[in-house]
XYZ file of C-alpha atoms in Angstrom:
343
model
C -24.775 39.867 41.323
C -25.888 36.419 43.201
C -26.202 34.708 40.227
C -22.770 35.828 38.972
C -21.087 34.501 42.150
C -23.038 31.112 42.052
C -22.031 30.623 38.393
C -18.506 31.048 39.237
C -18.690 28.800 42.483
C -20.353 26.282 40.094
C -17.722 26.611 37.362
C -14.897 26.096 40.041
C -16.820 22.818 41.036
C -17.252 21.808 37.655
C -13.605 22.523 36.876
C -12.510 20.396 39.882
C -14.236 17.184 38.997
C -13.425 17.383 35.715
C -9.595 18.365 36.674
C -10.072 14.817 38.800
C -12.084 12.970 36.578
C -9.195 13.542 33.491
C -6.503 12.457 36.111
C -8.450 9.343 36.798
C -8.735 8.453 33.293
C -4.970 9.492 32.522
C -4.326 6.981 35.192
C -6.011 4.380 33.486
C -4.738 5.072 30.030
C -8.122 6.471 28.966
C -8.948 9.586 26.814
C -11.469 12.169 27.104
C -13.165 13.632 23.824
C -15.225 16.894 23.959
C -17.275 16.559 20.938
C -18.585 20.362 21.850
C -15.278 21.303 20.565
C -13.549 18.036 18.976
C -10.875 18.365 21.470
C -9.079 15.469 23.705
C -9.404 16.445 27.545
C -5.952 14.830 28.378
C -3.567 15.506 25.509
C -4.965 18.784 24.419
C -5.075 17.520 20.728
C -8.010 18.238 18.245
C -9.416 15.344 16.866
C -7.840 16.401 13.278
C -4.328 16.221 14.737
C -2.363 12.776 14.335
C -3.362 10.922 17.397
C -0.822 7.991 17.006
C 1.949 7.451 19.258
C 4.792 5.652 17.123
C 5.891 2.315 18.554
C 3.150 2.323 20.974
C -0.168 2.597 19.850
C -2.498 3.443 16.472
C -5.608 5.297 17.246
C -8.470 6.564 15.105
C -11.760 7.881 16.397
C -14.265 6.461 16.475
C -12.479 2.982 15.883
C -10.498 3.133 18.770
C -6.807 2.326 19.962
C -4.887 -0.562 18.529
C -1.572 -1.331 20.521
C 1.569 -1.867 18.399
C 3.161 -5.311 19.021
C 6.200 -4.829 16.531
C 8.551 -1.649 16.705
C 10.629 -0.892 13.702
C 14.045 -0.080 14.757
C 15.672 0.435 11.409
C 15.001 1.300 7.912
C 17.555 1.619 4.773
C 16.073 3.460 1.996
C 17.792 2.467 -1.481
C 16.826 5.380 -3.971
C 17.920 3.705 -7.749
C 18.991 6.782 -9.959
C 20.072 7.066 -13.606
C 19.371 10.773 -15.222
C 20.795 9.654 -18.817
C 17.596 7.660 -19.413
C 14.032 9.298 -19.705
C 11.701 6.366 -20.469
C 13.491 2.615 -20.794
C 13.139 1.766 -24.045
C 10.271 4.067 -24.940
C 10.510 7.558 -27.007
C 7.786 8.950 -24.757
C 7.788 12.306 -22.549
C 6.650 12.092 -19.007
C 4.555 14.329 -17.624
C 5.505 18.013 -17.282
C 8.137 17.022 -20.232
C 11.179 17.566 -18.472
C 14.785 16.329 -18.819
C 15.169 12.830 -16.853
C 17.334 14.421 -14.225
C 14.644 16.838 -12.995
C 12.384 13.813 -12.213
C 15.549 12.520 -10.145
C 16.670 15.630 -8.427
C 12.655 16.292 -7.164
C 12.268 12.420 -6.401
C 15.343 12.566 -4.034
C 14.378 15.837 -2.734
C 10.762 14.992 -1.752
C 12.090 11.826 -0.610
C 14.520 13.225 1.793
C 11.690 16.196 3.227
C 9.432 13.220 3.567
C 12.222 11.265 5.936
C 12.701 14.435 7.812
C 9.153 14.667 8.794
C 9.007 11.026 9.734
C 11.772 11.271 11.923
C 10.264 13.785 14.213
C 7.848 11.066 15.668
C 9.753 7.934 14.822
C 12.908 9.130 16.697
C 13.644 5.712 17.937
C 14.009 4.476 14.425
C 17.647 4.564 12.667
C 17.381 5.837 8.889
C 19.724 5.388 6.082
C 19.546 6.744 2.588
C 21.413 5.056 -0.078
C 21.591 6.249 -3.394
C 22.733 3.574 -6.013
C 23.517 5.073 -9.501
C 24.109 3.925 -12.849
C 24.887 5.843 -16.277
C 24.141 9.532 -14.648
C 26.015 12.295 -16.053
C 28.863 13.898 -14.214
C 27.204 16.996 -13.572
C 24.134 15.311 -12.600
C 25.930 13.415 -9.656
C 27.539 16.890 -8.251
C 23.860 17.760 -7.846
C 22.800 14.260 -6.303
C 25.220 14.624 -3.673
C 24.609 18.113 -3.136
C 20.863 17.062 -2.525
C 22.331 14.381 -0.092
C 23.917 16.832 1.829
C 20.989 18.303 3.530
C 20.144 15.471 5.061
C 20.382 15.187 8.750
C 20.544 11.365 8.897
C 22.830 8.933 7.716
C 23.236 8.700 3.955
C 26.022 7.373 0.973
C 26.360 7.602 -2.662
C 27.278 4.003 -4.292
C 28.435 4.268 -7.989
C 27.038 1.087 -9.861
C 29.868 -0.111 -11.999
C 28.010 -1.898 -15.220
C 31.407 -3.878 -15.995
C 30.959 -5.766 -12.870
C 27.949 -7.091 -13.962
C 28.399 -8.589 -17.357
C 28.900 -12.096 -15.961
C 25.752 -11.596 -14.024
C 23.406 -10.972 -15.971
C 21.845 -13.280 -18.818
C 20.960 -11.836 -21.985
C 20.837 -9.252 -24.945
C 19.566 -6.225 -23.628
C 19.782 -2.235 -24.069
C 21.947 -0.273 -22.432
C 19.085 1.217 -20.366
C 17.603 -2.036 -19.301
C 21.022 -3.683 -18.462
C 21.674 -0.483 -16.531
C 18.253 -0.546 -14.359
C 18.845 -4.379 -13.721
C 22.423 -4.124 -12.898
C 21.172 -1.016 -10.241
C 18.181 -3.231 -9.058
C 20.743 -6.101 -8.685
C 23.072 -3.725 -6.493
C 19.961 -2.795 -4.379
C 19.739 -6.714 -3.507
C 23.198 -7.315 -2.785
C 23.194 -4.010 -0.214
C 20.159 -5.231 1.316
C 21.426 -9.116 1.970
C 24.390 -7.409 3.648
C 22.588 -5.260 5.793
C 21.039 -5.921 9.521
C 17.973 -3.209 9.073
C 14.332 -4.208 9.478
C 12.884 -2.704 6.673
C 13.976 -1.478 3.266
C 12.188 0.573 0.949
C 13.518 0.249 -2.915
C 12.784 3.411 -4.863
C 12.837 4.155 -8.281
C 14.147 7.436 -9.189
C 10.624 8.767 -11.001
C 8.471 9.207 -7.812
C 7.697 12.214 -6.319
C 6.456 11.983 -2.482
C 4.245 13.631 -0.476
C 5.540 14.927 2.800
C 3.745 12.391 4.950
C 4.441 9.564 2.765
C 7.293 7.949 5.022
C 5.564 8.904 8.081
C 2.462 7.165 6.874
C 3.867 4.049 5.783
C 5.904 3.530 9.059
C 2.740 4.005 11.104
C 0.861 1.392 8.587
C 3.312 -1.118 8.485
C 3.411 -1.081 12.355
C -0.229 -1.070 12.847
C -1.063 -3.777 9.839
C 1.719 -6.125 11.308
C -0.149 -5.860 14.352
C -3.534 -6.913 13.146
C -2.362 -9.330 10.758
C 0.575 -10.765 12.844
C 2.750 -11.470 9.396
C 5.034 -9.263 7.282
C 3.910 -7.658 4.499
C 4.793 -5.162 1.729
C 3.652 -1.498 1.220
C 3.815 0.309 -1.960
C 3.822 4.357 -1.942
C 1.656 4.764 -5.076
C -1.824 3.805 -5.975
C -1.325 2.772 -9.724
C -4.432 3.640 -11.983
C -3.817 0.035 -13.838
C -4.806 -2.129 -10.940
C -8.375 -0.546 -11.299
C -8.742 -1.969 -14.757
C -8.860 -5.406 -12.959
C -12.076 -6.227 -11.019
C -10.954 -8.636 -7.989
C -11.449 -8.641 -4.414
C -9.535 -6.248 -1.982
C -9.308 -5.640 1.428
C -9.913 -1.941 2.509
C -8.080 -1.401 5.998
C -7.101 1.654 7.877
C -3.390 2.679 8.463
C -2.934 6.138 10.302
C -4.639 8.956 8.184
C -4.704 6.719 5.118
C -6.954 3.747 3.678
C -4.914 0.804 2.389
C -5.998 -1.705 0.157
C -4.580 -5.340 -0.831
C -3.326 -5.362 -4.053
C -1.916 -8.499 -6.271
C 0.612 -6.831 -8.462
C 3.222 -3.675 -8.434
C 6.127 -1.958 -9.956
C 9.605 -2.151 -8.517
C 8.989 0.486 -5.726
C 8.121 -1.139 -2.714
C 8.639 -1.377 1.314
C 9.829 -4.703 2.355
C 11.105 -6.426 5.404
C 14.669 -7.984 5.563
C 12.819 -11.215 6.339
C 11.177 -11.562 2.921
C 14.173 -10.940 1.087
C 16.328 -13.550 2.682
C 13.642 -15.939 1.728
C 13.105 -14.840 -1.763
C 16.540 -13.657 -2.549
C 17.370 -16.266 -4.985
C 14.247 -15.431 -6.800
C 14.953 -11.821 -6.707
C 18.161 -12.225 -7.915
C 17.075 -14.230 -10.620
C 14.724 -11.361 -11.683
C 17.711 -9.166 -11.549
C 19.589 -11.498 -13.903
C 17.195 -12.128 -16.616
C 14.303 -9.849 -17.766
C 11.137 -11.677 -17.882
C 7.954 -9.790 -18.970
C 6.257 -8.468 -17.098
C 9.652 -8.044 -15.084
C 7.847 -7.832 -11.675
C 6.543 -11.589 -11.928
C 8.701 -12.579 -9.136
C 7.127 -9.966 -6.608
C 3.648 -11.025 -7.916
C 4.575 -14.609 -6.607
C 5.751 -13.160 -3.255
C 2.470 -11.156 -2.818
C 0.738 -14.541 -2.873
C 2.116 -15.212 0.320
C 2.945 -11.862 1.840
C 0.100 -9.287 1.725
C 0.780 -6.450 -0.350
C -1.070 -2.850 0.257
C -1.064 0.120 -1.597
C -2.801 3.810 -0.456
C -5.809 5.291 -0.980
C -5.308 8.296 -2.281
C -1.698 7.805 -3.434
C 1.335 8.990 -1.478
C 3.427 9.434 -4.234
C 3.082 10.371 -7.935
C 4.867 8.146 -10.353
C 5.895 10.617 -12.898
C 5.417 8.334 -16.220
C 3.438 9.309 -19.265
C -0.152 11.157 -18.851
C -1.617 8.422 -20.716
C 0.422 5.537 -18.997
C -1.990 3.181 -17.158
C 1.386 2.123 -15.161
C 1.737 5.776 -14.101
C -0.065 8.578 -12.825
C -2.425 7.851 -9.775
C -5.672 9.155 -9.574
C -7.167 12.012 -7.189
C -3.319 13.709 -6.735
C -2.868 17.259 -7.121
C 0.284 16.704 -9.316
C 0.936 20.255 -10.094
C 0.940 21.062 -6.466
C 3.162 17.900 -5.570
C 5.654 18.770 -8.369
C 6.138 22.172 -7.340
C 6.830 21.601 -3.761
C 9.757 18.936 -4.781
C 11.805 21.695 -6.661
C 15.203 21.400 -5.902
C 17.408 24.950 -6.459
C 20.521 24.087 -7.903
């Protein structure tokens, strides 16, 4: 009985000093880790939880804290859609072998879900989603607008009128290629007239992980702080980049690793400053096809760091044998099922 009482008194004493110690640490901005149960004394979070604070600090155990020097104020996401062409100028089936509209619907649906999750932590950021559409069937446009209606943030639909680009796009191209170029051209025009910080230019055959946008914004704020310079982020870990043996820096974003790359396809997150600096070159890219079409982007990556996630934050729904498509180490089937939109 005596031991029990003494133990109670000892526990109360320990609890009192522990509480005071936590208060002192809180005052000085420190956090205590209880490694016996992997919890944080002050925030009550588990070490496996997301510990970072958007716009304030990035935290990874045991590396520590990175104080963010630049907050994102706004991001405009431009989703380029076209449901009439399966794969541009190719007679191939995409993974899962569905009609093109299915990839567009699922890609847009998964993107919106990812934005909604991101908004909960990046509450100070203004999000806007713009769908620029070229050559989609009328019935498909109805579904695209229906998907947009589920957004809790600003969104809009823009029809790309191809005849307006006859004197802007130079060369004799297939209908699919001309449509693709006109749609990209439209994205650049929208970006030029906007005052947003970041732009995420997205093709309509990517299926996104739920935390894709969240990880990308966390990574942008942290890696900008580290480099003190603008950078470009990709949502996909492209398999073809593993065929070239070249040096790469490996960095930690929030919950993903990121590696520097020198090439990409035409889905990327970029700051308005870089668009303005290379606007004429980007417009030239939209105006005249050059193989590879992404050559202008690769030139930009020589001046500004471009990074891709490991593992991938999205699935590029190309043909299963395409080295430009399906990212490694991704549960493709699960991601596909989660992206379904009932229409």
